[in-house]
């Protein structure tokens, strides 16, 4: 079961990273995401979260751990950047 979760996380991470890169370069967001106001921030969210997910594959996670504290801190920073980009990129309800 753990192997299935690991590879699923890796696959989702690859898709998110690819969508994020396209969104950053083209300024595009999928049409079904109507709540996204700024596509490039959506791209930053998807790219950072996707990269974080990719590094959770056990083989890559071991390499990140071998690189030491700066690499582990970089993974945490990726999560923080993705959270900030997500919050900044959402549409805010309009006040009347």
CSV table of C-alpha atoms in Angstrom, one decimal:
chain,number,residue,atom,x,y,z
A,1,UNK,CA,0.0,0.0,0.0
A,2,UNK,CA,2.8,2.4,0.9
A,3,UNK,CA,4.4,1.9,-2.5
A,4,UNK,CA,1.1,2.8,-4.3
A,5,UNK,CA,0.8,6.0,-2.2
A,6,UNK,CA,4.4,6.9,-2.9
A,7,UNK,CA,4.1,6.5,-6.6
A,8,UNK,CA,0.7,8.2,-6.7
A,9,UNK,CA,2.2,11.2,-4.9
A,10,UNK,CA,5.1,11.2,-7.3
A,11,UNK,CA,2.7,11.2,-10.3
A,12,UNK,CA,0.5,13.9,-8.9
A,13,UNK,CA,3.6,15.9,-8.1
A,14,UNK,CA,4.8,15.6,-11.7
A,15,UNK,CA,1.5,16.7,-13.1
A,16,UNK,CA,1.3,19.6,-10.7
A,17,UNK,CA,4.8,20.7,-11.5
A,18,UNK,CA,4.1,20.5,-15.3
A,19,UNK,CA,0.8,22.4,-14.9
A,20,UNK,CA,2.5,25.0,-12.7
A,21,UNK,CA,5.4,25.5,-15.2
A,22,UNK,CA,2.9,26.0,-18.1
A,23,UNK,CA,0.8,28.4,-16.0
A,24,UNK,CA,3.8,30.4,-14.9
A,25,UNK,CA,5.1,30.7,-18.5
A,26,UNK,CA,1.8,31.3,-20.3
A,27,UNK,CA,-0.3,33.0,-17.6
A,28,UNK,CA,-2.9,30.3,-18.0
A,29,UNK,CA,-5.2,28.7,-15.4
A,30,UNK,CA,-7.6,25.8,-16.1
A,31,UNK,CA,-11.1,27.0,-16.9
A,32,UNK,CA,-12.6,24.8,-14.3
A,33,UNK,CA,-10.7,26.7,-11.6
A,34,UNK,CA,-12.9,29.8,-11.6
A,35,UNK,CA,-11.8,30.8,-8.1
A,36,UNK,CA,-8.3,31.5,-9.4
A,37,UNK,CA,-7.8,35.3,-10.0
A,38,UNK,CA,-4.1,35.3,-10.8
A,39,UNK,CA,-2.9,32.4,-13.0
A,40,UNK,CA,0.8,33.0,-12.4
A,41,UNK,CA,0.3,32.6,-8.6
A,42,UNK,CA,-1.7,29.5,-9.4
A,43,UNK,CA,1.4,28.4,-11.3
A,44,UNK,CA,3.7,29.1,-8.4
A,45,UNK,CA,1.4,27.1,-6.1
A,46,UNK,CA,1.3,24.1,-8.5
A,47,UNK,CA,5.0,24.2,-9.2
A,48,UNK,CA,6.1,24.4,-5.6
A,49,UNK,CA,3.6,21.8,-4.4
A,50,UNK,CA,4.4,19.5,-7.3
A,51,UNK,CA,8.1,19.7,-6.6
A,52,UNK,CA,7.5,19.0,-2.9
A,53,UNK,CA,5.4,16.0,-3.8
A,54,UNK,CA,8.1,14.7,-6.3
A,55,UNK,CA,10.7,14.8,-3.5
A,56,UNK,CA,8.6,12.6,-1.3
A,57,UNK,CA,9.4,9.5,-3.4
A,58,UNK,CA,11.5,7.4,-1.0
A,59,UNK,CA,14.6,7.4,-3.2
A,60,UNK,CA,14.5,11.1,-3.7
A,61,UNK,CA,13.6,11.7,0.0
A,62,UNK,CA,16.7,9.8,1.0
A,63,UNK,CA,18.8,12.0,-1.3
A,64,UNK,CA,17.3,15.1,0.1
A,65,UNK,CA,18.1,13.9,3.7
A,66,UNK,CA,21.7,13.2,2.6
A,67,UNK,CA,22.0,16.7,1.3
A,68,UNK,CA,21.4,17.9,4.9
A,69,UNK,CA,19.5,20.6,6.6
A,70,UNK,CA,19.5,23.2,3.8
A,71,UNK,CA,17.8,20.7,1.5
A,72,UNK,CA,15.2,19.8,4.1
A,73,UNK,CA,14.6,23.4,4.8
A,74,UNK,CA,14.1,24.1,1.1
A,75,UNK,CA,11.3,21.5,1.0
A,76,UNK,CA,9.6,23.3,3.9
A,77,UNK,CA,10.0,26.6,2.1
A,78,UNK,CA,8.4,25.1,-1.0
A,79,UNK,CA,5.3,24.3,1.1
A,80,UNK,CA,5.2,27.8,2.6
A,81,UNK,CA,5.6,29.5,-0.8
A,82,UNK,CA,2.9,27.3,-2.3
A,83,UNK,CA,0.5,28.2,0.6
A,84,UNK,CA,1.2,31.9,0.2
A,85,UNK,CA,0.8,31.7,-3.6
A,86,UNK,CA,-2.5,29.9,-3.2
A,87,UNK,CA,-3.9,32.4,-0.7
A,88,UNK,CA,-2.8,35.4,-2.8
A,89,UNK,CA,-4.1,33.9,-6.1
A,90,UNK,CA,-7.7,33.2,-5.0
A,91,UNK,CA,-10.5,35.5,-5.8
A,92,UNK,CA,-11.8,37.5,-2.8
A,93,UNK,CA,-15.5,37.8,-2.3
A,94,UNK,CA,-16.7,41.2,-3.4
A,95,UNK,CA,-18.2,43.4,-0.8
A,96,UNK,CA,-21.4,45.3,-1.7
